[in-house]
Amino acid sequence: MPEGDTVWRAATKLDRALTGHRLTLTDFRVPAFATVDLTGGTVIRSLSRGKHIITRIDHERPWTLHTHLKMEGSWHVYPDGEKWRRPDVQVRLVLGIEGRKAVGFQLGIVELVPREAEAELTAHLGPDLLGPDWDEDQALHNLRHEPARPVGEALLDQRNLAGVGNMYMAELCFTSGVNPATEVAGVPDLTRLVRRAKQMLEVNKDRAIQSTTGNLRERERMWVYRRDKSPCRRCGTPIAITMLGEPGRERAAYWCPSCQPER
């Protein structure tokens, strides 16, 4: 699932492409909104909230478009006449203005709600690591609310803090020397870990190639994520992988048995 910085870039791309423009085309390819037509409406703003994208459109009344990339989704912007880089069958939504189109492929969520209901869409989220509402103290309070929970699970819970996905969870635990299965209460410096989470997303939000090592070469960008059985960059121990989470909702956690020993 895309990380918070990826979603931030997608929202920023939409904002730059559409905000202030009048819609010349809207094509909702999801059953619930197949008959909706916002042509003639004006795009007011696009922004991210954790892993959610909010697009405000004024058309007869104020509306809020809510999209979520889930695992496979993406937003592309194309000049008129340019061939789309993904197949038409994957299209879930098209927003057109004069000269270009924003195309949402395989979007996991497409919703349209009256503007007054916008806050309800993301009310369950904790502080957004890349948002104006970021509140370190609240994020720490949320994480500590379940002290016995594995820290890897707690970081992925968007109700605690919004924006950390599987990749950053693994990299944060490694750079903090903490096993992902360690209880939150057993993390030596939770404040430092949370500050590092914000730093990682801030550093990567303006570039398409994510890196936590500082090296942008293909096989050198990550410390442990998706490097199972490869040697640890610090000590040479083969990277291990563990499944964390409730049955049916497990997520892969990558870690070094030497640098992040189980306690």
mmCIF file of C-alpha atoms in Angstrom:
data_model
loop_
_atom_site.group_PDB
_atom_site.id
_atom_site.type_symbol
_atom_site.label_atom_id
_atom_site.label_comp_id
_atom_site.label_asym_id
_atom_site.label_seq_id
_atom_site.Cartn_x
_atom_site.Cartn_y
_atom_site.Cartn_z
ATOM 1 C CA MET A 1 0.000 0.000 0.000
ATOM 2 C CA PRO A 2 1.415 3.434 -0.891
ATOM 3 C CA GLU A 3 3.040 5.343 1.952
ATOM 4 C CA GLY A 4 1.902 8.772 3.112
ATOM 5 C CA ASP A 5 4.526 10.599 1.073
ATOM 6 C CA THR A 6 3.369 8.875 -2.129
ATOM 7 C CA VAL A 7 -0.203 9.957 -1.445
ATOM 8 C CA TRP A 8 0.991 13.493 -0.642
ATOM 9 C CA ARG A 9 2.689 13.671 -4.053
ATOM 10 C CA ALA A 10 -0.432 12.376 -5.800
ATOM 11 C CA ALA A 11 -2.608 14.994 -4.098
ATOM 12 C CA THR A 12 -0.088 17.728 -4.891
ATOM 13 C CA LYS A 13 -0.055 16.650 -8.549
ATOM 14 C CA LEU A 14 -3.846 16.845 -8.707
ATOM 15 C CA ASP A 15 -3.855 20.206 -6.958
ATOM 16 C CA ARG A 16 -1.376 21.720 -9.398
ATOM 17 C CA ALA A 17 -3.161 20.271 -12.434
ATOM 18 C CA LEU A 18 -6.788 21.007 -11.570
ATOM 19 C CA THR A 19 -7.238 23.648 -8.875
ATOM 20 C CA GLY A 20 -8.932 26.803 -10.130
ATOM 21 C CA HIS A 21 -10.088 25.171 -13.356
ATOM 22 C CA ARG A 22 -13.584 24.387 -14.594
ATOM 23 C CA LEU A 23 -14.327 20.732 -15.239
ATOM 24 C CA THR A 24 -15.145 19.909 -18.861
ATOM 25 C CA LEU A 25 -15.586 16.190 -18.151
ATOM 26 C CA THR A 26 -16.273 13.886 -15.208
ATOM 27 C CA ASP A 27 -16.457 10.139 -15.769
ATOM 28 C CA PHE A 28 -17.153 8.060 -12.646
ATOM 29 C CA ARG A 29 -16.618 4.389 -13.454
ATOM 30 C CA VAL A 30 -17.882 3.026 -10.148
ATOM 31 C CA PRO A 31 -21.483 1.822 -9.812
ATOM 32 C CA ALA A 32 -22.487 4.075 -6.908
ATOM 33 C CA PHE A 33 -21.666 7.267 -8.831
ATOM 34 C CA ALA A 34 -21.946 6.169 -12.468
ATOM 35 C CA THR A 35 -24.635 8.761 -13.222
ATOM 36 C CA VAL A 36 -22.912 11.688 -11.479
ATOM 37 C CA ASP A 37 -21.890 14.564 -13.737
ATOM 38 C CA LEU A 38 -19.933 17.472 -12.269
ATOM 39 C CA THR A 39 -19.151 19.056 -15.619
ATOM 40 C CA GLY A 40 -19.042 22.823 -15.230
ATOM 41 C CA GLY A 41 -17.939 22.631 -11.630
ATOM 42 C CA THR A 42 -14.752 24.278 -10.378
ATOM 43 C CA VAL A 43 -11.992 22.404 -8.587
ATOM 44 C CA ILE A 44 -11.189 24.273 -5.380
ATOM 45 C CA ARG A 45 -8.426 22.191 -3.806
ATOM 46 C CA SER A 46 -6.797 18.754 -3.625
ATOM 47 C CA LEU A 47 -4.922 17.663 -0.528
ATOM 48 C CA SER A 48 -3.862 14.529 1.287
ATOM 49 C CA ARG A 49 -4.894 13.393 4.734
ATOM 50 C CA GLY A 50 -2.737 10.446 5.691
ATOM 51 C CA LYS A 51 -3.337 7.995 2.850
ATOM 52 C CA HIS A 52 -6.568 9.644 1.729
ATOM 53 C CA ILE A 53 -6.970 12.259 -1.025
ATOM 54 C CA ILE A 54 -9.570 14.981 -0.671
ATOM 55 C CA THR A 55 -10.618 16.995 -3.741
ATOM 56 C CA ARG A 56 -13.077 19.854 -3.259
ATOM 57 C CA ILE A 57 -15.369 20.704 -6.163
ATOM 58 C CA ASP A 58 -17.994 23.427 -6.314
ATOM 59 C CA HIS A 59 -20.871 22.455 -8.620
ATOM 60 C CA GLU A 60 -24.275 23.918 -7.783
ATOM 61 C CA ARG A 61 -23.328 23.070 -4.189
ATOM 62 C CA PRO A 62 -19.969 22.295 -2.541
ATOM 63 C CA TRP A 63 -18.873 18.660 -2.916
ATOM 64 C CA THR A 64 -15.905 16.677 -1.636
ATOM 65 C CA LEU A 65 -14.430 13.853 -3.694
ATOM 66 C CA HIS A 66 -12.682 11.228 -1.569
ATOM 67 C CA THR A 67 -10.243 8.781 -3.178
ATOM 68 C CA HIS A 68 -7.853 6.215 -1.728
ATOM 69 C CA LEU A 69 -5.133 4.401 -3.647
ATOM 70 C CA LYS A 70 -5.276 1.210 -1.545
ATOM 71 C CA MET A 71 -2.742 -1.303 -2.939
ATOM 72 C CA GLU A 72 -2.732 -0.702 -6.692
ATOM 73 C CA GLY A 73 -4.216 2.738 -7.275
ATOM 74 C CA SER A 74 -2.596 5.779 -8.860
ATOM 75 C CA TRP A 75 -3.462 9.182 -10.305
ATOM 76 C CA HIS A 76 -1.999 10.262 -13.655
ATOM 77 C CA VAL A 77 -2.301 13.604 -15.442
ATOM 78 C CA TYR A 78 -2.232 13.574 -19.252
ATOM 79 C CA PRO A 79 -2.299 16.338 -21.867
ATOM 80 C CA ASP A 80 -5.161 15.833 -24.301
ATOM 81 C CA GLY A 81 -4.192 13.320 -26.944
ATOM 82 C CA GLU A 82 -1.477 11.559 -24.949
ATOM 83 C CA LYS A 83 -1.833 7.788 -24.602
ATOM 84 C CA TRP A 84 -2.641 6.571 -21.099
ATOM 85 C CA ARG A 85 0.049 4.396 -19.551
ATOM 86 C CA ARG A 86 -2.360 1.953 -17.907
ATOM 87 C CA PRO A 87 -5.221 0.022 -19.532
ATOM 88 C CA ASP A 88 -8.645 1.592 -19.848
ATOM 89 C CA VAL A 89 -10.224 -1.279 -17.906
ATOM 90 C CA GLN A 90 -8.391 -0.071 -14.763
ATOM 91 C CA VAL A 91 -9.868 3.444 -14.912
ATOM 92 C CA ARG A 92 -12.165 4.339 -12.021
ATOM 93 C CA LEU A 93 -12.464 8.100 -12.496
ATOM 94 C CA VAL A 94 -11.601 10.771 -15.053
ATOM 95 C CA LEU A 95 -11.602 14.502 -14.304
ATOM 96 C CA GLY A 96 -11.088 16.631 -17.384
ATOM 97 C CA ILE A 97 -10.321 20.317 -17.816
ATOM 98 C CA GLU A 98 -9.398 22.213 -20.946
ATOM 99 C CA GLY A 99 -6.167 20.742 -22.304
ATOM 100 C CA ARG A 100 -5.672 17.816 -19.900
ATOM 101 C CA LYS A 101 -7.227 14.999 -17.907
ATOM 102 C CA ALA A 102 -6.563 13.524 -14.473
ATOM 103 C CA VAL A 103 -7.130 9.770 -14.578
ATOM 104 C CA GLY A 104 -7.523 7.620 -11.464
ATOM 105 C CA PHE A 105 -6.537 3.985 -12.024
ATOM 106 C CA GLN A 106 -7.623 1.129 -9.724
ATOM 107 C CA LEU A 107 -8.638 3.505 -6.957
ATOM 108 C CA GLY A 108 -9.615 1.514 -3.876
ATOM 109 C CA ILE A 109 -12.150 4.112 -2.755
ATOM 110 C CA VAL A 110 -14.149 6.636 -4.765
ATOM 111 C CA GLU A 111 -16.738 8.599 -2.803
ATOM 112 C CA LEU A 112 -18.551 11.874 -3.316
ATOM 113 C CA VAL A 113 -20.075 13.578 -0.273
ATOM 114 C CA PRO A 114 -21.514 17.017 0.492
ATOM 115 C CA ARG A 115 -18.777 19.338 1.767
ATOM 116 C CA GLU A 116 -20.338 19.509 5.218
ATOM 117 C CA ALA A 117 -19.695 15.758 5.604
ATOM 118 C CA GLU A 118 -16.013 15.973 4.596
ATOM 119 C CA ALA A 119 -14.628 15.820 8.129
ATOM 120 C CA GLU A 120 -16.336 12.482 8.709
ATOM 121 C CA LEU A 121 -14.251 10.855 5.956
ATOM 122 C CA THR A 122 -11.015 11.075 7.912
ATOM 123 C CA ALA A 123 -12.231 11.636 11.480
ATOM 124 C CA HIS A 124 -10.797 8.263 12.520
ATOM 125 C CA LEU A 125 -7.227 9.193 11.597
ATOM 126 C CA GLY A 126 -4.510 10.201 14.004
ATOM 127 C CA PRO A 127 -2.251 13.217 13.398
ATOM 128 C CA ASP A 128 -0.982 13.386 9.810
ATOM 129 C CA LEU A 129 2.811 13.216 9.589
ATOM 130 C CA LEU A 130 2.729 15.482 6.521
ATOM 131 C CA GLY A 131 -0.296 17.566 7.447
ATOM 132 C CA PRO A 132 -0.871 20.899 9.157
ATOM 133 C CA ASP A 133 -2.533 19.012 12.002
ATOM 134 C CA TRP A 134 0.661 17.134 12.934
ATOM 135 C CA ASP A 135 0.827 16.815 16.726
ATOM 136 C CA GLU A 136 3.736 14.811 18.070
ATOM 137 C CA ASP A 137 2.354 14.671 21.607
ATOM 138 C CA GLN A 138 -0.993 13.329 20.404
ATOM 139 C CA ALA A 139 0.697 10.704 18.231
ATOM 140 C CA LEU A 140 2.774 9.520 21.191
ATOM 141 C CA HIS A 141 -0.309 9.452 23.403
ATOM 142 C CA ASN A 142 -2.145 7.350 20.819
ATOM 143 C CA LEU A 143 0.720 4.869 20.488
ATOM 144 C CA ARG A 144 1.071 4.498 24.257
ATOM 145 C CA HIS A 145 -2.651 3.867 24.667
ATOM 146 C CA GLU A 146 -1.969 0.173 23.950
ATOM 147 C CA PRO A 147 1.406 -0.411 25.621
ATOM 148 C CA ALA A 148 1.407 -4.179 25.021
ATOM 149 C CA ARG A 149 0.781 -3.907 21.297
ATOM 150 C CA PRO A 150 3.701 -4.754 18.936
ATOM 151 C CA VAL A 151 5.216 -1.468 17.803
ATOM 152 C CA GLY A 152 5.113 -2.575 14.155
ATOM 153 C CA GLU A 153 1.342 -2.994 14.356
ATOM 154 C CA ALA A 154 0.891 0.254 16.266
ATOM 155 C CA LEU A 155 2.810 2.255 13.653
ATOM 156 C CA LEU A 156 0.648 0.850 10.859
ATOM 157 C CA ASP A 157 -2.578 1.751 12.662
ATOM 158 C CA GLN A 158 -3.631 5.005 10.999
ATOM 159 C CA ARG A 159 -5.710 5.871 14.060
ATOM 160 C CA ASN A 160 -2.462 6.441 15.952
ATOM 161 C CA LEU A 161 -0.610 8.513 13.360
ATOM 162 C CA ALA A 162 -1.388 8.793 9.677
ATOM 163 C CA GLY A 163 1.065 8.104 6.884
ATOM 164 C CA VAL A 164 3.263 5.151 7.893
ATOM 165 C CA GLY A 165 2.969 2.069 5.687
ATOM 166 C CA ASN A 166 4.778 -1.245 5.645
ATOM 167 C CA MET A 167 7.968 0.130 4.146
ATOM 168 C CA TYR A 168 8.467 2.939 6.638
ATOM 169 C CA MET A 169 7.432 0.704 9.536
ATOM 170 C CA ALA A 170 10.241 -1.716 8.704
ATOM 171 C CA GLU A 171 12.799 1.023 8.103
ATOM 172 C CA LEU A 172 11.845 2.923 11.265
ATOM 173 C CA CYS A 173 12.144 -0.146 13.440
ATOM 174 C CA PHE A 174 15.548 -0.972 11.938
ATOM 175 C CA THR A 175 17.008 2.511 12.277
ATOM 176 C CA SER A 176 15.736 2.603 15.867
ATOM 177 C CA GLY A 177 17.247 -0.810 16.684
ATOM 178 C CA VAL A 178 13.833 -2.147 17.660
ATOM 179 C CA ASN A 179 12.290 -5.467 16.699
ATOM 180 C CA PRO A 180 8.865 -4.886 15.076
ATOM 181 C CA ALA A 181 7.311 -7.357 17.530
ATOM 182 C CA THR A 182 8.553 -5.395 20.566
ATOM 183 C CA GLU A 183 5.744 -4.049 22.726
ATOM 184 C CA VAL A 184 5.251 -0.300 22.497
ATOM 185 C CA ALA A 185 6.108 -0.023 26.193
ATOM 186 C CA GLY A 186 9.445 -1.727 25.490
ATOM 187 C CA VAL A 187 10.640 0.775 22.867
ATOM 188 C CA PRO A 188 13.581 2.617 24.482
ATOM 189 C CA ASP A 189 12.921 6.004 22.857
ATOM 190 C CA LEU A 190 9.481 6.205 21.275
ATOM 191 C CA THR A 191 9.747 9.974 20.831
ATOM 192 C CA ARG A 192 12.867 9.597 18.716
ATOM 193 C CA LEU A 193 11.181 6.923 16.587
ATOM 194 C CA VAL A 194 8.163 9.164 15.914
ATOM 195 C CA ARG A 195 10.379 12.137 15.060
ATOM 196 C CA ARG A 196 12.314 9.952 12.661
ATOM 197 C CA ALA A 197 9.040 8.887 11.029
ATOM 198 C CA LYS A 198 8.217 12.496 10.264
ATOM 199 C CA GLN A 199 11.756 13.135 9.036
ATOM 200 C CA MET A 200 11.660 10.149 6.653
ATOM 201 C CA LEU A 201 8.379 11.198 5.069
ATOM 202 C CA GLU A 202 9.411 14.856 4.834
ATOM 203 C CA VAL A 203 12.687 13.958 3.113
ATOM 204 C CA ASN A 204 10.953 11.700 0.584
ATOM 205 C CA LYS A 205 7.749 13.598 -0.163
ATOM 206 C CA ASP A 206 9.231 15.697 -2.983
ATOM 207 C CA ARG A 207 10.959 12.873 -4.851
ATOM 208 C CA ALA A 208 9.527 9.889 -6.701
ATOM 209 C CA ILE A 209 12.359 7.569 -5.635
ATOM 210 C CA GLN A 210 12.068 6.813 -1.936
ATOM 211 C CA SER A 211 15.165 6.124 0.106
ATOM 212 C CA THR A 212 15.887 5.714 3.805
ATOM 213 C CA THR A 213 19.607 5.060 3.410
ATOM 214 C CA GLY A 214 20.369 8.252 1.477
ATOM 215 C CA ASN A 215 21.403 6.187 -1.551
ATOM 216 C CA LEU A 216 19.042 6.365 -4.540
ATOM 217 C CA ARG A 217 20.501 3.411 -6.459
ATOM 218 C CA GLU A 218 17.954 0.648 -7.086
ATOM 219 C CA ARG A 219 19.281 -2.010 -4.690
ATOM 220 C CA GLU A 220 20.698 0.406 -2.137
ATOM 221 C CA ARG A 221 17.680 2.501 -1.173
ATOM 222 C CA MET A 222 16.402 0.509 1.834
ATOM 223 C CA TRP A 223 17.942 -0.944 4.976
ATOM 224 C CA VAL A 224 15.687 -3.994 5.377
ATOM 225 C CA TYR A 225 12.400 -3.585 3.484
ATOM 226 C CA ARG A 226 11.931 -6.396 0.937
ATOM 227 C CA ARG A 227 15.510 -7.523 1.554
ATOM 228 C CA ASP A 228 14.672 -10.862 3.224
ATOM 229 C CA LYS A 229 17.625 -13.278 3.119
ATOM 230 C CA SER A 230 19.914 -10.479 1.892
ATOM 231 C CA PRO A 231 22.770 -9.504 4.218
ATOM 232 C CA CYS A 232 22.161 -6.680 6.678
ATOM 233 C CA ARG A 233 23.932 -3.525 5.531
ATOM 234 C CA ARG A 234 25.324 -3.035 9.041
ATOM 235 C CA CYS A 235 26.318 -6.497 10.250
ATOM 236 C CA GLY A 236 25.867 -8.965 7.383
ATOM 237 C CA THR A 237 23.236 -11.108 9.107
ATOM 238 C CA PRO A 238 20.533 -12.298 6.678
ATOM 239 C CA ILE A 239 17.407 -10.128 6.917
ATOM 240 C CA ALA A 240 14.397 -11.988 8.343
ATOM 241 C CA ILE A 241 10.696 -11.565 7.701
ATOM 242 C CA THR A 242 7.849 -11.969 10.187
ATOM 243 C CA MET A 243 4.095 -11.651 9.750
ATOM 244 C CA LEU A 244 2.477 -9.237 12.199
ATOM 245 C CA GLY A 245 -1.181 -8.507 12.821
ATOM 246 C CA GLU A 246 -4.523 -10.154 13.374
ATOM 247 C CA PRO A 247 -5.318 -13.331 11.389
ATOM 248 C CA GLY A 248 -6.363 -12.378 7.888
ATOM 249 C CA ARG A 249 -4.803 -8.916 8.196
ATOM 250 C CA GLU A 250 -1.162 -9.846 8.667
ATOM 251 C CA ARG A 251 1.557 -7.598 7.272
ATOM 252 C CA ALA A 252 5.146 -8.513 6.473
ATOM 253 C CA ALA A 253 7.766 -7.077 8.819
ATOM 254 C CA TYR A 254 11.410 -7.122 7.731
ATOM 255 C CA TRP A 255 14.161 -7.039 10.369
ATOM 256 C CA CYS A 256 17.735 -7.966 11.204
ATOM 257 C CA PRO A 257 18.009 -10.663 13.919
ATOM 258 C CA SER A 258 21.325 -9.196 15.070
ATOM 259 C CA CYS A 259 20.617 -5.454 14.992
ATOM 260 C CA GLN A 260 16.997 -5.907 16.160
ATOM 261 C CA PRO A 261 17.019 -8.879 18.530
ATOM 262 C CA GLU A 262 13.757 -10.277 19.839
ATOM 263 C CA ARG A 263 13.276 -9.496 23.512
#
